[in-house]
Coordinates of C-alpha atoms and ligand atoms in Angstrom, one line a residue:
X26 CA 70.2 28.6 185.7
X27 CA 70.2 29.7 189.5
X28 CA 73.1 30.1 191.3
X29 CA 73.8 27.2 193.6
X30 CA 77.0 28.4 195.3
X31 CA 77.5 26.9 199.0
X32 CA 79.3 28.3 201.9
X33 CA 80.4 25.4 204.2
X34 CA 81.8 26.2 208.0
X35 CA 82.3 24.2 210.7
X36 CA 82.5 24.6 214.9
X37 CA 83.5 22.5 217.5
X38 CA 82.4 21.1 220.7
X39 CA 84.2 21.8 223.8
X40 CA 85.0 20.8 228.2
X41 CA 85.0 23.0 230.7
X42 CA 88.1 21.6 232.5
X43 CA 87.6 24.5 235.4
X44 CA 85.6 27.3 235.8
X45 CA 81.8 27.1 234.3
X46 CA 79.9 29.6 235.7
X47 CA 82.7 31.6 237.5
X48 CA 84.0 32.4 234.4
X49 CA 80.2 34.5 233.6
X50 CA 81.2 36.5 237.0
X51 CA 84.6 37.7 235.4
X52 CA 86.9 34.8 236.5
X53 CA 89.3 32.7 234.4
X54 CA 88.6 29.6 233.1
X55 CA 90.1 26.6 231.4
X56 CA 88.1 25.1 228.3
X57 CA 89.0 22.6 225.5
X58 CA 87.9 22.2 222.4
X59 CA 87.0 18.5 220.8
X60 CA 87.8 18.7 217.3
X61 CA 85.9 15.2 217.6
X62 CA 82.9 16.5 217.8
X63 CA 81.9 19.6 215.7
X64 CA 78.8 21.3 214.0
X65 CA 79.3 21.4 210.3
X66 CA 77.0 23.7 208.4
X67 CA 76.1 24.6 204.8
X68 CA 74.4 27.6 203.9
X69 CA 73.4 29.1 200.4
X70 CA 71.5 32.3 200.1
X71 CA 67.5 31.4 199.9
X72 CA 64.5 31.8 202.4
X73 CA 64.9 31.1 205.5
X74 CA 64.6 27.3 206.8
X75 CA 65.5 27.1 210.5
X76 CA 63.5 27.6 213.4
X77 CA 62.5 31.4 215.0
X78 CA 65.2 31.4 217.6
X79 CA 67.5 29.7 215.7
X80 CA 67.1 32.7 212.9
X81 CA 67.1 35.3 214.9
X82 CA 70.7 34.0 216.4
X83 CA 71.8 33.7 213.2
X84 CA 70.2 37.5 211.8
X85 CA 72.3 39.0 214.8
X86 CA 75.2 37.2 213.4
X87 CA 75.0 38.7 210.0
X88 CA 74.4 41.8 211.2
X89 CA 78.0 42.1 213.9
X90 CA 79.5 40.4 210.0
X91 CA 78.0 43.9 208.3
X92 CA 75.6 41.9 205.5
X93 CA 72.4 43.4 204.8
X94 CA 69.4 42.2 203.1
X95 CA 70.3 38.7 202.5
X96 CA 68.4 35.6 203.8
X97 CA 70.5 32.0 203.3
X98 CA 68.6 28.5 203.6
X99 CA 70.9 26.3 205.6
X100 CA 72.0 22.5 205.8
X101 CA 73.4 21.0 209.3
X102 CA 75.7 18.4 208.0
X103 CA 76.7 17.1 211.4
X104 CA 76.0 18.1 214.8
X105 CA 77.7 18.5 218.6
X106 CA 75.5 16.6 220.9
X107 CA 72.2 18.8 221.5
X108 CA 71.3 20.3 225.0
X109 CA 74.4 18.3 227.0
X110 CA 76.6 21.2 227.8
X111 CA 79.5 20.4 225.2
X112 CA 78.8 23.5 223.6
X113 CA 76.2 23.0 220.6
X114 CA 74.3 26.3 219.7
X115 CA 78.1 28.1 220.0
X116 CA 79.5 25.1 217.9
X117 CA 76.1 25.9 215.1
X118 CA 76.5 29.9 215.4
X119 CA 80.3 29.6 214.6
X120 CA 79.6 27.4 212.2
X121 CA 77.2 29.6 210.1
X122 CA 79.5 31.8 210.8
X123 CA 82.2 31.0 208.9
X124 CA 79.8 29.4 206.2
X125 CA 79.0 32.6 205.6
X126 CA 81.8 33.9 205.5
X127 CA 83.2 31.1 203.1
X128 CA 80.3 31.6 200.5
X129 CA 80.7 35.7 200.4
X130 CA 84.2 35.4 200.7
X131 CA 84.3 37.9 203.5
X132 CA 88.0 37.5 204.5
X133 CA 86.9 37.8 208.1
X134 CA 89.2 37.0 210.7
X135 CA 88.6 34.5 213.7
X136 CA 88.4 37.1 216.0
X137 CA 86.1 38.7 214.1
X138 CA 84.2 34.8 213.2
X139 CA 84.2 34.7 217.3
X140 CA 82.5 37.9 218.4
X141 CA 79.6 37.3 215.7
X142 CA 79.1 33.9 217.5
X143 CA 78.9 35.4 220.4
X144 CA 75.7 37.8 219.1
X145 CA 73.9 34.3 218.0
X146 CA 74.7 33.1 221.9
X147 CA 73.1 35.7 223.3
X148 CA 69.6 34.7 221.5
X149 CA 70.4 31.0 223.6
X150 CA 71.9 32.1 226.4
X151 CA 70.7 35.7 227.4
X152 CA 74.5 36.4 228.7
X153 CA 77.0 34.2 227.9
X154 CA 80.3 34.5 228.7
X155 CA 82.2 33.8 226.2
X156 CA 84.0 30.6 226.6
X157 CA 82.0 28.6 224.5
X158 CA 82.0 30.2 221.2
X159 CA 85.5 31.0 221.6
X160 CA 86.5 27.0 222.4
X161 CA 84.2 26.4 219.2
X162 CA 85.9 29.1 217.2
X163 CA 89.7 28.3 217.6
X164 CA 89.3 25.0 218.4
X165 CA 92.3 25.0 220.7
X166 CA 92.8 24.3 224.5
X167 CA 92.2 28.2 226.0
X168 CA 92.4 30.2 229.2
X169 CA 89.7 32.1 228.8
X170 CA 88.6 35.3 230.6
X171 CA 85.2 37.4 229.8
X172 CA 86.3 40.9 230.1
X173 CA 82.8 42.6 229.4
X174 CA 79.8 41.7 227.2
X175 CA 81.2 39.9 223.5
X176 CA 85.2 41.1 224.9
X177 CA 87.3 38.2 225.5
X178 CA 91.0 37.6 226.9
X179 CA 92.0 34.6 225.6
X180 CA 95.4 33.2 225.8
X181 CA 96.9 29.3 225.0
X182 CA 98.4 27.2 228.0
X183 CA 100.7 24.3 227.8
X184 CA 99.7 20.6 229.1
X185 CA 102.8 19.2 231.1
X186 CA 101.3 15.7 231.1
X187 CA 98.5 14.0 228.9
X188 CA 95.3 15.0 230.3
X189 CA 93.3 11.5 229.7
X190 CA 89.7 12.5 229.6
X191 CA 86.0 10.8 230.0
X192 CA 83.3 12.7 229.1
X193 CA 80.2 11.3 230.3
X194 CA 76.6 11.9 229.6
X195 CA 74.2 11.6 232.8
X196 CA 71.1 11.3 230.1
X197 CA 69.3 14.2 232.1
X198 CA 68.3 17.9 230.6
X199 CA 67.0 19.4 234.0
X200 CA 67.6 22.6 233.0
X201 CA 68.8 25.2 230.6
X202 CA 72.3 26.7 230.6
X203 CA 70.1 30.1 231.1
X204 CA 68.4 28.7 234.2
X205 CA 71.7 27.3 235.7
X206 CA 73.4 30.9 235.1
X207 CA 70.7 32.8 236.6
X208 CA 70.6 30.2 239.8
X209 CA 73.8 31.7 240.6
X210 CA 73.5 35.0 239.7
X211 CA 70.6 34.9 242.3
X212 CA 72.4 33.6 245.2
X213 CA 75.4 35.5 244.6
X214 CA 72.8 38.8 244.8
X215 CA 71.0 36.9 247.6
X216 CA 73.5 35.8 249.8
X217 CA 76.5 38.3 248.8
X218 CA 78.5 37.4 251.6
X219 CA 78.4 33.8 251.6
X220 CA 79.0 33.7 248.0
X221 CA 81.8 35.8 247.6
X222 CA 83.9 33.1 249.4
X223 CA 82.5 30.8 247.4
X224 CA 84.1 33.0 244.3
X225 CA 87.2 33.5 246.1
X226 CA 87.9 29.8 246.3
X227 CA 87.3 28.8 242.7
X228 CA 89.8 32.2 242.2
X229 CA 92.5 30.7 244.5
X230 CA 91.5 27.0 242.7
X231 CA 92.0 28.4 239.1
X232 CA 95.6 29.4 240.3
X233 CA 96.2 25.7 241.5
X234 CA 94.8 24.6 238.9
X235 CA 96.5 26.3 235.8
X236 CA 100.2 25.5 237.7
X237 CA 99.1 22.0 237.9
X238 CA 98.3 21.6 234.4
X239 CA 101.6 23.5 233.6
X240 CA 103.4 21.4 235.6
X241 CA 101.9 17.9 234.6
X242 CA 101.1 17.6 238.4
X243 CA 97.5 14.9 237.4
X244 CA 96.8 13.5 240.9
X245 CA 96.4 17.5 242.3
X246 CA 94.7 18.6 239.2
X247 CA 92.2 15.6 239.8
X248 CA 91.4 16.6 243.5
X249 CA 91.5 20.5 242.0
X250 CA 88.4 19.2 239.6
X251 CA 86.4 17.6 242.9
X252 CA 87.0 20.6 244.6
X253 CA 85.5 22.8 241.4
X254 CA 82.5 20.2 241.4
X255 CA 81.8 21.0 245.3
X256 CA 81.9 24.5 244.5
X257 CA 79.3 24.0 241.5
X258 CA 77.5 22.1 243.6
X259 CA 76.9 24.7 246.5
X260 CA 74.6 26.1 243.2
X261 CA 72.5 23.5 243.1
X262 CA 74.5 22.2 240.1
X263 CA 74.5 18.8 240.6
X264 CA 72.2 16.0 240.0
X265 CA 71.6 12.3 241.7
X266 CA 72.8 11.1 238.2
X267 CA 75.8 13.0 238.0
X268 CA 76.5 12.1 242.0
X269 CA 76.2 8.1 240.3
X270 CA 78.0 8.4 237.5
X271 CA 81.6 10.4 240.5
X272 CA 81.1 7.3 242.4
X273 CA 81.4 4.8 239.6
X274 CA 84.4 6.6 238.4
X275 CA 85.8 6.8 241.4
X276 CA 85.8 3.7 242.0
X277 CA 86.8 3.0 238.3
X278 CA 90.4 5.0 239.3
X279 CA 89.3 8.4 238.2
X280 CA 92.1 10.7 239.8
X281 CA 88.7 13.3 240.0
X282 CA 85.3 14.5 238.1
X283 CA 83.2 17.0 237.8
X284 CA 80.2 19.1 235.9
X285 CA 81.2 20.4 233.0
X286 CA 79.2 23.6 231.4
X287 CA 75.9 24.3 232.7
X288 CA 75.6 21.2 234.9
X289 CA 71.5 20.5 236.2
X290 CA 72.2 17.4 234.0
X291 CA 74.2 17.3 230.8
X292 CA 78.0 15.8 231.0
X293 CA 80.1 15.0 233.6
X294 CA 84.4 15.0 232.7
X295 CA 86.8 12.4 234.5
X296 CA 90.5 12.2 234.3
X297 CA 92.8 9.5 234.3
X298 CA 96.2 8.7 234.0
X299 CA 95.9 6.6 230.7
X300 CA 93.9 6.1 228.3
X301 CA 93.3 2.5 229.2
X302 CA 92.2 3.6 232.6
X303 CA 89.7 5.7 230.8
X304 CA 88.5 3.3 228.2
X305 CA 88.0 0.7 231.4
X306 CA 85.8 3.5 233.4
X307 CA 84.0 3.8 230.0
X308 CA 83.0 0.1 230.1
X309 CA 81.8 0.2 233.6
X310 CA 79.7 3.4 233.0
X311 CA 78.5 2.1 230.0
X312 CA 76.6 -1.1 232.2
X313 CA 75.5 0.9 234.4
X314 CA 73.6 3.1 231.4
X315 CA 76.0 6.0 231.1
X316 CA 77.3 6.9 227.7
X317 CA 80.6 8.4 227.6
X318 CA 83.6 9.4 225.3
X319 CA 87.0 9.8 225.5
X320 CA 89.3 12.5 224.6
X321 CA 93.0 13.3 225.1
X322 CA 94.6 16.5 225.9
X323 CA 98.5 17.3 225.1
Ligands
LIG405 C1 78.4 27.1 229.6 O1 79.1 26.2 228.7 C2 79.3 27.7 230.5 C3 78.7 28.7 231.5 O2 79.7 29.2 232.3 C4 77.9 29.8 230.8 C5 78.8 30.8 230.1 O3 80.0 30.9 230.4 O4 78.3 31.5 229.3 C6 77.7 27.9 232.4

């Protein structure tokens, strides 16, 4: 009889509340994670069954977790939302992670779960940050801060009020997190002086923005996530769907909105001061063709 043991593991989706792309540059940033959407994978050992890049990711993963010479055939049981900037491939390389982890019985830690994730990223994203795997690896609202390539400071924060959150899909995929991330890092060598002001802002912003979250301070932490969008927006960032979809929650009482993750596309998040508010905003959107979801932060 072959043995038929399973690993299972599972990773979760996540928001950028402030700080995509700054955050690759060396800045903090403010992420959570949505434990109601997550990647849940199986794995067994057998050939091989996903696609090249997909394999490799996972190969580089195995490697930073010290296992040689062992292939696994994987199952995705359920899936974060593909190619919208809520955080999918980190979500699928934590996932295998720690399926792996669960069918060897490798007693590794999260930390050391996170920094193999962040190997499999680096097959998607050339040179992520961080932020992602980590939100998909503890599963808990972070500060995060990318300290050099796969080293993270990570700390918790508190939530002074209910963050009441829309997360709304503009249905475009204009381009790849990669692309956005080496938009900026173009200008910024392009236009160094320009830029840097640009950086200095979202720096000054993050420190508004972090008190203000503290503090339970919504209507300044709304106008703080406008502010962040303008900044991502000076990158190209923006799209004419995700311009529709601010004005519509605007006017639907969003206290502000803004890309979240790689932006060119993908999701927009909205905060309100009640769920009800949000659930409204969601009806609206949702006649005018935008799909949305919403998600609570205490
Ligand atoms: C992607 O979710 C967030 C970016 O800042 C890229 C990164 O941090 O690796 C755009």
């Amino acid at each position: 009889m072959t043995d038929e043991k399973i690993g299972v593991g599972v990773g979760y989706g996540k928001v950028i509340l402030f700080g995509e792309h700054f955050v690759v540059h060396g800045y903090d940033a403010i992420v959570a994670s949505l434990p109601s959407i997550k990647t849940v994978v199986e794995v067994k050992e057998g050939p091989w069954n996903m696609d090249d890049k997909v394999t490799e990711a996972f190969k580089r993963i195995l490697s930073t977790l010290s296992i040689e010479g062992k292939t696994f055939s994987v199952v995705v049981k359920q899936t974060v939302p593909i190619g919208q900037n809520l955080g999918s491939s980190a979500a699928l390389n934590v996932a295998f992670a720690r399926a792996v982890n669960d069918l060897l019985k490798l007693g590794k830690s999260d930390d050391e779960i996170n920094k193999a994730a962040w190997e499999g990223e680096v097959v998607f994203h050339g040179t992520p940050s961080g932020i992602d795997n980590s939100a998909a690896t503890y599963g808990k609202p972070l500060v995060f801060k990318r300290l050099g390539p796969g080293k993270f400071d990570i700390k918790p924060f508190s939530v002074g009020k209910s963050l009441h959150l829309l997360i709304v899909s503009t249905g475009q995929n204009l381009k790849s997190t990669k692309e956005t991330v080496d938009y900026v890092r173009e200008r910024k060598e392009q236009y160094p002086a320009m830029t840097e002001h640009v950086f200095e802002a979202y720096g000054f912003l993050f420190n508004e923005a972090i008190k203000a979250i503290e503090k339970g301070e919504l209507p300044y932490i709304g106008y703080l996530m406008d502010v962040d969008h303008g900044l991502l927006s000076c990158f190209n960032l923006s799209t004419d769907k995700t311009e529709l979809a601010r004005l519509l929650l605007q006017g639907a009482g969003a206290l502000g909105s803004k890309i979240t993750g790689g932006g060119a596309g993908g999701n927009l998040v909205a905060l309100f001061d009640s769920e009800e508010k949000a659930k409204a905003a969601a009806e609206l959107l949702q006649a005018h063709g935008f799909k949305s979801f919403y998600s609570v932060l205490s």
